[in-house]
Tab-separated table of C-alpha atoms and ligand atoms in Angstrom:
chain	number	residue	atom	x	y	z
X	1	MET	CA	62.086	146.130	60.432
X	2	GLU	CA	64.194	147.490	57.624
X	3	GLU	CA	64.664	145.235	54.485
X	4	VAL	CA	68.005	143.410	54.192
X	5	LYS	CA	70.283	145.565	51.968
X	6	VAL	CA	72.278	143.398	49.601
X	7	VAL	CA	75.049	144.322	47.101
X	8	LEU	CA	76.044	141.772	44.406
X	9	TYR	CA	79.735	141.465	43.679
X	10	GLY	CA	80.044	139.487	40.471
X	11	VAL	CA	76.902	139.287	38.113
X	12	GLY	CA	77.982	136.561	35.841
X	13	ALA	CA	75.875	133.314	35.212
X	14	VAL	CA	75.433	132.484	38.839
X	15	GLY	CA	75.485	136.038	40.404
X	16	SER	CA	72.739	136.892	37.930
X	17	LEU	CA	70.634	134.008	38.950
X	18	ILE	CA	71.005	134.948	42.705
X	19	ALA	CA	70.264	138.527	41.814
X	20	LYS	CA	66.999	137.651	40.016
X	21	GLY	CA	66.047	135.510	43.219
X	22	LEU	CA	66.969	138.535	45.497
X	23	VAL	CA	64.872	141.044	43.500
X	24	GLU	CA	61.970	138.767	43.728
X	25	LYS	CA	62.334	137.990	47.445
X	26	ARG	CA	60.367	140.001	49.966
X	27	GLY	CA	62.191	141.557	52.839
X	28	VAL	CA	65.301	142.121	50.683
X	29	LYS	CA	66.576	145.189	48.660
X	30	VAL	CA	69.262	144.900	46.146
X	31	VAL	CA	71.171	148.260	46.483
X	32	GLY	CA	74.229	147.871	44.446
X	33	ALA	CA	76.062	145.721	41.829
X	34	ILE	CA	79.840	145.184	41.169
X	35	ASP	CA	81.412	143.644	38.230
X	36	VAL	CA	84.376	144.094	35.817
X	37	ALA	CA	82.965	142.581	32.658
X	38	LYS	CA	82.798	145.196	29.816
X	39	ASP	CA	79.340	144.137	28.690
X	40	LYS	CA	77.847	144.781	32.206
X	41	LEU	CA	79.723	147.954	33.350
X	42	GLY	CA	77.637	151.171	33.457
X	43	LYS	CA	74.421	149.293	32.708
X	44	ASP	CA	71.464	149.194	34.729
X	45	LEU	CA	71.279	145.864	36.673
X	46	GLY	CA	67.741	145.319	35.376
X	47	GLU	CA	69.040	145.213	31.885
X	48	VAL	CA	72.052	142.933	32.740
X	49	LEU	CA	69.477	140.554	34.305
X	50	GLY	CA	67.331	140.674	31.198
X	51	LEU	CA	64.424	141.918	33.231
X	52	ASN	CA	62.016	144.180	31.300
X	53	LYS	CA	62.453	146.954	33.879
X	54	LYS	CA	65.312	149.166	35.216
X	55	LEU	CA	66.118	148.716	38.871
X	56	GLY	CA	67.950	152.058	39.189
X	57	ILE	CA	71.279	150.280	40.061
X	58	THR	CA	74.239	150.915	37.893
X	59	VAL	CA	76.814	148.125	37.685
X	60	SER	CA	80.170	149.545	38.870
X	61	SER	CA	83.644	148.174	39.216
X	62	ASP	CA	84.360	150.466	42.319
X	63	VAL	CA	83.898	148.333	45.253
X	64	ASP	CA	84.771	151.056	47.813
X	65	ALA	CA	82.321	153.556	46.349
X	66	THR	CA	79.477	151.042	45.868
X	67	ILE	CA	79.720	149.843	49.422
X	68	SER	CA	80.301	153.219	51.016
X	69	LYS	CA	77.305	154.649	49.141
X	70	THR	CA	74.810	151.900	49.587
X	71	LYS	CA	75.792	150.610	53.112
X	72	PRO	CA	74.604	147.036	52.658
X	73	ASN	CA	74.058	144.443	55.334
X	74	ILE	CA	75.573	141.818	53.256
X	75	VAL	CA	77.479	141.262	49.996
X	76	ILE	CA	76.891	138.287	47.804
X	77	HIS	CA	80.013	137.461	45.989
X	78	ALA	CA	80.256	135.248	42.936
X	79	THR	CA	83.383	135.864	40.799
X	80	SER	CA	85.857	132.898	40.910
X	81	SER	CA	86.583	129.536	42.368
X	82	TYR	CA	90.069	130.266	43.849
X	83	LEU	CA	91.021	132.006	46.985
X	84	LYS	CA	94.090	133.529	45.284
X	85	ASP	CA	91.571	135.562	43.191
X	86	THR	CA	88.857	136.147	45.793
X	87	PHE	CA	91.063	136.798	48.939
X	88	PRO	CA	91.696	140.474	48.116
X	89	GLN	CA	88.069	140.914	46.893
X	90	ILE	CA	86.647	139.575	50.149
X	91	VAL	CA	89.083	141.683	52.176
X	92	SER	CA	87.838	144.738	50.359
X	93	ILE	CA	84.345	143.927	51.555
X	94	VAL	CA	85.127	142.896	55.092
X	95	LYS	CA	87.098	146.159	55.657
X	96	HIS	CA	83.832	148.053	55.217
X	97	GLY	CA	82.375	146.058	58.125
X	98	VAL	CA	79.991	144.283	55.837
X	99	ASN	CA	78.998	140.351	55.993
X	100	VAL	CA	79.885	138.276	52.941
X	101	ILE	CA	78.447	135.034	51.323
X	102	SER	CA	80.591	133.810	48.497
X	103	THR	CA	80.137	131.006	46.007
X	104	CYS	CA	84.038	130.700	45.791
X	105	GLU	CA	84.535	127.070	46.071
X	106	GLU	CA	87.923	127.163	47.890
X	107	LEU	CA	86.445	129.448	50.539
X	108	SER	CA	83.813	126.726	51.498
X	109	TYR	CA	86.551	125.099	53.640
X	110	PRO	CA	89.871	127.113	53.276
X	111	TYR	CA	91.533	125.507	56.383
X	112	TYR	CA	92.624	122.569	54.098
X	113	SER	CA	94.302	124.205	51.109
X	114	GLU	CA	94.887	127.582	52.355
X	115	PRO	CA	95.260	127.601	56.113
X	116	GLY	CA	97.201	130.870	56.203
X	117	ILE	CA	94.438	132.802	54.282
X	118	ALA	CA	91.783	131.228	56.263
X	119	LYS	CA	93.425	132.468	59.583
X	120	GLU	CA	93.942	135.952	58.232
X	121	LEU	CA	90.227	136.075	56.982
X	122	ASP	CA	88.950	134.838	60.311
X	123	LYS	CA	90.949	137.422	62.060
X	124	LEU	CA	90.002	140.379	59.802
X	125	ALA	CA	86.362	139.390	60.016
X	126	LYS	CA	86.452	139.204	63.847
X	127	LYS	CA	88.167	142.588	63.889
X	128	HIS	CA	85.391	144.020	61.705
X	129	ASN	CA	82.702	142.240	63.518
X	130	VAL	CA	81.242	140.355	60.350
X	131	THR	CA	80.636	136.899	59.285
X	132	VAL	CA	82.189	135.376	56.058
X	133	LEU	CA	80.728	132.200	54.536
X	134	GLY	CA	81.745	130.230	51.361
X	135	THR	CA	78.844	128.008	50.167
X	136	GLY	CA	76.753	126.855	47.278
X	137	ILE	CA	75.285	123.707	46.147
X	138	ASN	CA	78.533	121.726	45.865
X	139	PRO	CA	80.651	122.488	47.680
X	140	GLY	CA	78.537	123.868	50.314
X	141	PHE	CA	75.767	121.357	50.634
X	142	LEU	CA	75.303	118.178	48.666
X	143	MET	CA	78.663	116.396	49.264
X	144	ASP	CA	79.451	117.962	52.766
X	145	THR	CA	76.714	119.682	54.646
X	146	LEU	CA	73.975	116.988	53.933
X	147	VAL	CA	76.612	114.158	54.479
X	148	ILE	CA	77.618	115.564	57.942
X	149	THR	CA	73.747	115.961	58.803
X	150	LEU	CA	73.107	112.307	58.055
X	151	THR	CA	75.861	111.149	60.141
X	152	ALA	CA	73.766	112.393	63.091
X	153	VAL	CA	72.043	109.051	63.218
X	154	CYS	CA	75.116	106.911	63.230
X	155	GLN	CA	76.701	105.489	66.238
X	156	LYS	CA	79.745	104.169	64.352
X	157	ILE	CA	81.057	105.126	60.886
X	158	GLU	CA	83.571	103.051	58.719
X	159	LYS	CA	83.142	104.803	55.407
X	160	ILE	CA	81.389	107.513	53.672
X	161	GLU	CA	80.694	107.587	49.932
X	162	ALA	CA	78.816	110.431	48.106
X	163	ILE	CA	78.320	110.381	44.280
X	164	ARG	CA	76.705	113.106	42.070
X	165	VAL	CA	75.767	112.141	38.411
X	166	MET	CA	74.440	114.858	36.247
X	167	ASN	CA	73.198	114.770	32.718
X	168	ALA	CA	74.790	117.806	31.392
X	169	ALA	CA	72.394	117.992	28.421
X	170	THR	CA	69.883	119.559	30.872
X	171	ARG	CA	72.242	122.334	31.856
X	172	ARG	CA	73.088	125.549	30.238
X	173	LEU	CA	75.578	125.680	27.394
X	174	PRO	CA	78.523	127.353	29.387
X	175	PHE	CA	78.429	124.423	31.839
X	176	GLN	CA	78.460	121.922	28.889
X	177	LYS	CA	81.547	123.708	27.494
X	178	LYS	CA	83.199	124.006	30.946
X	179	ILE	CA	83.158	120.128	31.168
X	180	GLY	CA	84.607	119.644	27.623
X	181	ALA	CA	81.475	118.164	25.998
X	182	GLY	CA	82.171	117.593	22.183
X	183	LEU	CA	85.885	117.833	22.392
X	184	THR	CA	88.298	115.035	21.231
X	185	VAL	CA	90.189	113.397	23.984
X	186	ASP	CA	93.364	115.249	22.983
X	187	GLU	CA	91.665	118.572	22.767
X	188	PHE	CA	90.319	117.792	26.356
X	189	GLN	CA	93.682	117.054	27.848
X	190	GLN	CA	95.273	120.145	26.143
X	191	LYS	CA	92.475	122.218	27.869
X	192	ILE	CA	93.265	120.501	31.105
X	193	GLU	CA	96.923	121.404	30.719
X	194	LYS	CA	96.109	125.024	30.016
X	195	ARG	CA	93.743	125.067	32.943
X	196	GLU	CA	91.010	126.055	30.534
X	197	ILE	CA	89.131	123.002	31.991
X	198	THR	CA	89.531	122.907	35.667
X	199	GLY	CA	86.780	120.550	36.384
X	200	HIS	CA	84.746	120.624	39.678
X	201	VAL	CA	86.535	122.608	42.351
X	202	GLY	CA	85.854	121.735	45.834
X	203	LEU	CA	85.954	118.067	46.461
X	204	GLU	CA	88.912	118.283	48.841
X	205	GLN	CA	87.242	121.010	50.580
X	206	SER	CA	84.118	118.941	51.107
X	207	ILE	CA	86.191	116.028	52.392
X	208	ALA	CA	88.153	118.217	54.790
X	209	MET	CA	84.845	119.783	56.278
X	210	ILE	CA	83.213	116.208	56.717
X	211	ALA	CA	86.460	114.986	58.370
X	212	ASP	CA	86.649	118.018	60.806
X	213	ALA	CA	82.896	117.576	61.663
X	214	LEU	CA	83.639	114.083	62.765
X	215	ALA	CA	86.953	114.927	64.392
X	216	TRP	CA	88.776	112.543	61.940
X	217	LYS	CA	92.444	113.154	61.495
X	218	LEU	CA	93.045	112.130	57.909
X	219	ASP	CA	96.403	111.047	56.717
X	220	GLU	CA	95.851	112.752	53.496
X	221	ILE	CA	93.266	113.919	50.991
X	222	TRP	CA	93.832	112.495	47.571
X	223	ALA	CA	92.239	113.899	44.498
X	224	LYS	CA	92.519	112.188	41.051
X	225	LEU	CA	92.987	114.293	38.008
X	226	VAL	CA	90.026	115.299	35.904
X	227	GLU	CA	89.195	112.341	33.657
X	228	PRO	CA	87.053	112.625	30.378
X	229	VAL	CA	83.901	110.576	30.108
X	230	ILE	CA	83.961	109.152	26.643
X	231	ALA	CA	80.663	108.732	24.709
X	232	LYS	CA	80.195	105.030	23.822
X	233	GLU	CA	77.528	106.037	21.269
X	234	PRO	CA	76.630	109.383	19.811
X	235	VAL	CA	74.828	111.688	22.345
X	236	LYS	CA	73.615	115.122	22.066
X	237	SER	CA	72.172	118.207	23.910
X	238	ASP	CA	70.264	121.106	22.460
X	239	PHE	CA	73.626	122.767	21.731
X	240	ILE	CA	76.251	120.105	21.265
X	241	LYS	CA	76.578	116.881	19.374
X	242	VAL	CA	79.114	114.342	20.804
X	243	GLU	CA	80.214	111.564	18.475
X	244	ALA	CA	81.092	108.088	19.776
X	245	GLY	CA	84.695	108.233	21.133
X	246	LYS	CA	84.568	111.943	21.895
X	247	VAL	CA	84.298	113.634	25.206
X	248	ALA	CA	80.808	113.684	26.799
X	249	GLY	CA	81.947	115.386	29.988
X	250	LEU	CA	84.037	114.672	32.983
X	251	ARG	CA	84.461	112.681	36.106
X	252	GLN	CA	86.396	113.434	39.244
X	253	THR	CA	87.078	111.551	42.414
X	254	ALA	CA	88.777	112.382	45.668
X	255	LYS	CA	89.372	110.372	48.762
X	256	GLY	CA	90.107	110.948	52.255
X	257	ILE	CA	92.608	108.449	53.768
X	258	MET	CA	92.825	107.622	57.473
X	259	LYS	CA	95.071	104.988	58.915
X	260	GLY	CA	95.660	103.682	55.387
X	261	LYS	CA	91.891	103.237	54.684
X	262	GLU	CA	89.666	105.084	52.318
X	263	VAL	CA	87.116	106.556	54.645
X	264	ILE	CA	85.573	109.358	52.589
X	265	VAL	CA	85.174	108.885	48.848
X	266	LEU	CA	83.562	111.640	46.568
X	267	ASP	CA	82.747	111.001	42.999
X	268	PHE	CA	81.410	113.777	40.689
X	269	GLN	CA	80.237	113.005	37.170
X	270	ALA	CA	78.863	115.500	34.695
X	271	TYR	CA	78.230	114.492	30.968
X	272	ILE	CA	75.857	114.638	28.300
X	273	GLY	CA	73.905	111.456	28.013
X	274	ALA	CA	74.064	110.198	31.641
X	275	GLU	CA	70.953	107.996	31.757
X	276	GLU	CA	70.285	108.370	35.431
X	277	GLU	CA	70.924	111.755	37.377
X	278	TYR	CA	71.195	111.448	41.114
X	279	ASP	CA	72.946	112.419	44.248
X	280	ALA	CA	73.497	109.412	46.530
X	281	ILE	CA	75.212	109.088	49.894
X	282	THR	CA	76.276	105.916	51.575
X	283	ILE	CA	77.427	105.794	55.144
X	284	THR	CA	78.685	102.464	56.062
X	285	GLY	CA	78.323	101.989	59.972
X	286	ILE	CA	75.851	101.404	62.706
X	287	PRO	CA	73.385	101.866	61.188
X	288	THR	CA	74.427	101.893	57.492
X	289	ILE	CA	72.414	104.777	55.697
X	290	LYS	CA	71.799	104.878	51.982
X	291	GLN	CA	70.176	108.001	50.695
X	292	LYS	CA	69.429	108.721	46.998
X	293	ILE	CA	67.980	112.048	45.553
X	294	GLN	CA	66.477	111.403	42.155
X	295	PRO	CA	66.941	113.311	39.814
X	296	CYS	CA	70.076	115.149	41.164
X	297	VAL	CA	69.491	118.547	42.644
X	298	HIS	CA	69.680	121.147	39.841
X	299	GLY	CA	72.954	122.890	40.419
X	300	ASP	CA	71.872	126.541	39.494
X	301	PHE	CA	68.623	126.393	41.509
X	302	GLY	CA	70.224	124.805	44.405
X	303	THR	CA	73.007	127.295	44.521
X	304	VAL	CA	70.701	130.255	44.311
X	305	ALA	CA	68.522	128.709	47.184
X	306	VAL	CA	71.520	127.768	49.338
X	307	VAL	CA	72.947	131.217	49.085
X	308	ILE	CA	69.767	133.138	49.682
X	309	ASN	CA	68.674	130.835	52.535
X	310	SER	CA	71.911	131.223	54.207
X	311	ILE	CA	71.532	135.148	54.399
X	312	PRO	CA	69.540	135.332	57.809
X	313	LYS	CA	71.769	132.648	59.432
X	314	VAL	CA	74.921	134.584	58.389
X	315	LEU	CA	73.516	137.829	59.618
X	316	LYS	CA	72.652	136.281	63.159
X	317	ALA	CA	76.047	134.315	63.235
X	318	PRO	CA	78.883	135.187	65.437
X	319	ALA	CA	81.840	137.236	63.677
X	320	GLY	CA	84.557	135.197	61.886
X	321	LEU	CA	85.205	133.035	58.940
X	322	LEU	CA	82.579	130.363	59.062
X	323	ALA	CA	81.804	127.162	57.169
X	324	MET	CA	78.288	125.543	56.715
X	325	LYS	CA	79.133	123.033	59.459
X	326	ASP	CA	79.395	125.973	61.965
X	327	LEU	CA	75.835	127.413	61.129
X	328	PRO	CA	72.501	126.124	62.379
X	329	VAL	CA	70.747	123.331	60.366
X	330	PRO	CA	70.239	124.623	56.878
X	331	SER	CA	66.615	125.437	55.967
X	332	ALA	CA	64.602	127.368	53.441
X	333	VAL	CA	63.613	131.061	53.763
X	334	VAL	CA	59.966	130.986	52.701
X	335	GLY	CA	58.237	134.402	52.136
X	336	ASP	CA	59.564	137.602	53.773
X	337	MET	CA	63.241	137.303	54.873
X	338	ARG	CA	62.632	139.649	57.835
X	339	LYS	CA	60.578	136.897	59.547
X	340	TYR	CA	63.884	135.023	59.988
X	341	LEU	CA	65.885	137.779	61.507
O	401	NAP	N1	79.910	126.454	45.492
O	401	NAP	C1	79.060	126.058	44.407
O	401	NAP	O1	78.178	125.310	44.509
O	401	NAP	C2	79.189	127.060	43.322
O	401	NAP	C3	77.953	127.028	42.443
O	401	NAP	C4	77.896	127.720	41.271
O	401	NAP	C5	79.045	128.600	41.006
O	401	NAP	N2	80.189	128.636	41.946
O	401	NAP	C6	81.291	129.361	41.540
O	401	NAP	O2	80.907	130.870	41.652
O	401	NAP	C7	81.749	131.569	40.797
O	401	NAP	C8	80.746	132.430	39.873
O	401	NAP	O3	80.194	131.534	38.864
O	401	NAP	P1	79.615	132.019	37.643
O	401	NAP	O4	79.055	130.882	36.769
O	401	NAP	O5	78.660	133.243	37.833
O	401	NAP	O6	80.984	132.694	36.794
O	401	NAP	P2	80.956	133.763	35.610
O	401	NAP	O7	79.900	133.500	34.748
O	401	NAP	O8	82.466	133.669	35.122
O	401	NAP	O9	80.768	135.116	36.501
O	401	NAP	C9	81.661	135.832	37.211
O	401	NAP	C10	81.567	137.272	37.056
O	401	NAP	O10	82.418	138.001	37.956
O	401	NAP	C11	83.027	138.873	37.199
O	401	NAP	N3	84.366	139.205	37.771
O	401	NAP	C12	85.646	138.368	37.658
O	401	NAP	N4	86.515	138.985	38.483
O	401	NAP	C13	85.969	140.115	39.173
O	401	NAP	C14	86.454	141.181	39.944
O	401	NAP	N5	87.612	141.172	40.386
O	401	NAP	N6	85.609	142.073	40.351
O	401	NAP	C15	84.268	142.123	39.884
O	401	NAP	N7	83.799	141.257	39.036
O	401	NAP	C16	84.557	140.168	38.713
O	401	NAP	C17	83.297	138.222	35.836
O	401	NAP	O11	83.596	139.305	34.885
O	401	NAP	P3	84.530	138.678	33.620
O	401	NAP	O12	83.605	137.751	32.898
O	401	NAP	O13	84.918	139.898	32.991
O	401	NAP	O14	85.665	137.940	34.236
O	401	NAP	C18	81.830	137.794	35.560
O	401	NAP	O15	80.955	138.650	35.148
O	401	NAP	C19	82.526	130.437	39.797
O	401	NAP	O16	83.949	130.309	40.419
O	401	NAP	C20	81.831	129.188	40.127
O	401	NAP	O17	82.519	128.043	39.928
O	401	NAP	C21	80.159	127.776	42.998
């Protein structure tokens, strides 16, 4: 069997990590790379990834030419969190009859915020006989797919709560900046207003996916504005020192309300100095389930794994716009990917 041919669309922080994972994976051949960033265009992908070798793949901004020339089985897309940006990009791939896995958070469950786009994408994917999936560690796994999987042992469910607490000091600098670490509270609020800090995107999508899996008709999904986590005492990472009273990171919560009751509550916290890092899920019901992963799953490693491990499932899936809840039980691709096809 031939190797799975992959084109990368977006070789930024996460796209590069996925690319490195794919270059090392047996049964996969990276055949092309698309990006618009000036520091990457025209360079060899090996150089962009910081590898000590050339891969013979030049990073191009020309989507049509790259896909027509390389004829991939799948494109791994990692450019933006928002469907308004990614929709035309995904369309440009699907029109070539090529499957897509994207890390776009809003694509993980677009039926909630963008039902029109979701319908159009589903129709287009079916027309071109390809599968489109939005996934990653979160949204995509920790606060939705894993939660849904755990509900399988419940006979009754009253409430679902999931919390993710990350010590941002253990993450890369761009992530620490993205959550506002080191800013004053005023600076943080200004950046929120200018949308330079957007916080975690995807809590509403995770809630909508859980609710749909359980056939719960929610009255509403309520998302609280991003809140700063203020350092009570000085904390630091290798890159940033946070004085007491300044912003160490952020917290975001969202709730799914049904018949006036909070039935799904998601709580995302990422800040420098978090003493305990964990992912915890509590399902109150029959039976009540409490699950805790300690330390929390590393976001970058987890994203690379969820994306790469989803490739065979997407290649074998029916055509259309799918969500993680529509695919078989998630699992790892260990060794040569061709064994899973
Ligand atoms: N679901 C999850 O769990 C999960 C996990 C990780 C990341 N994500 C999301 O995945 C996305 C990518 O993450 P990242 O950290 O890699 O972001 P990033 O570092 O900003 O990289 C994105 C790359 O795509 C390029 N790009 C932007 N628009 C493009 C276009 N129209 N055509 C081609 N290339 C384009 C960017 O170029 P410029 O720099 O010039 O714009 C950049 O090189 C983000 O939205 C992130 O939030 C989701």
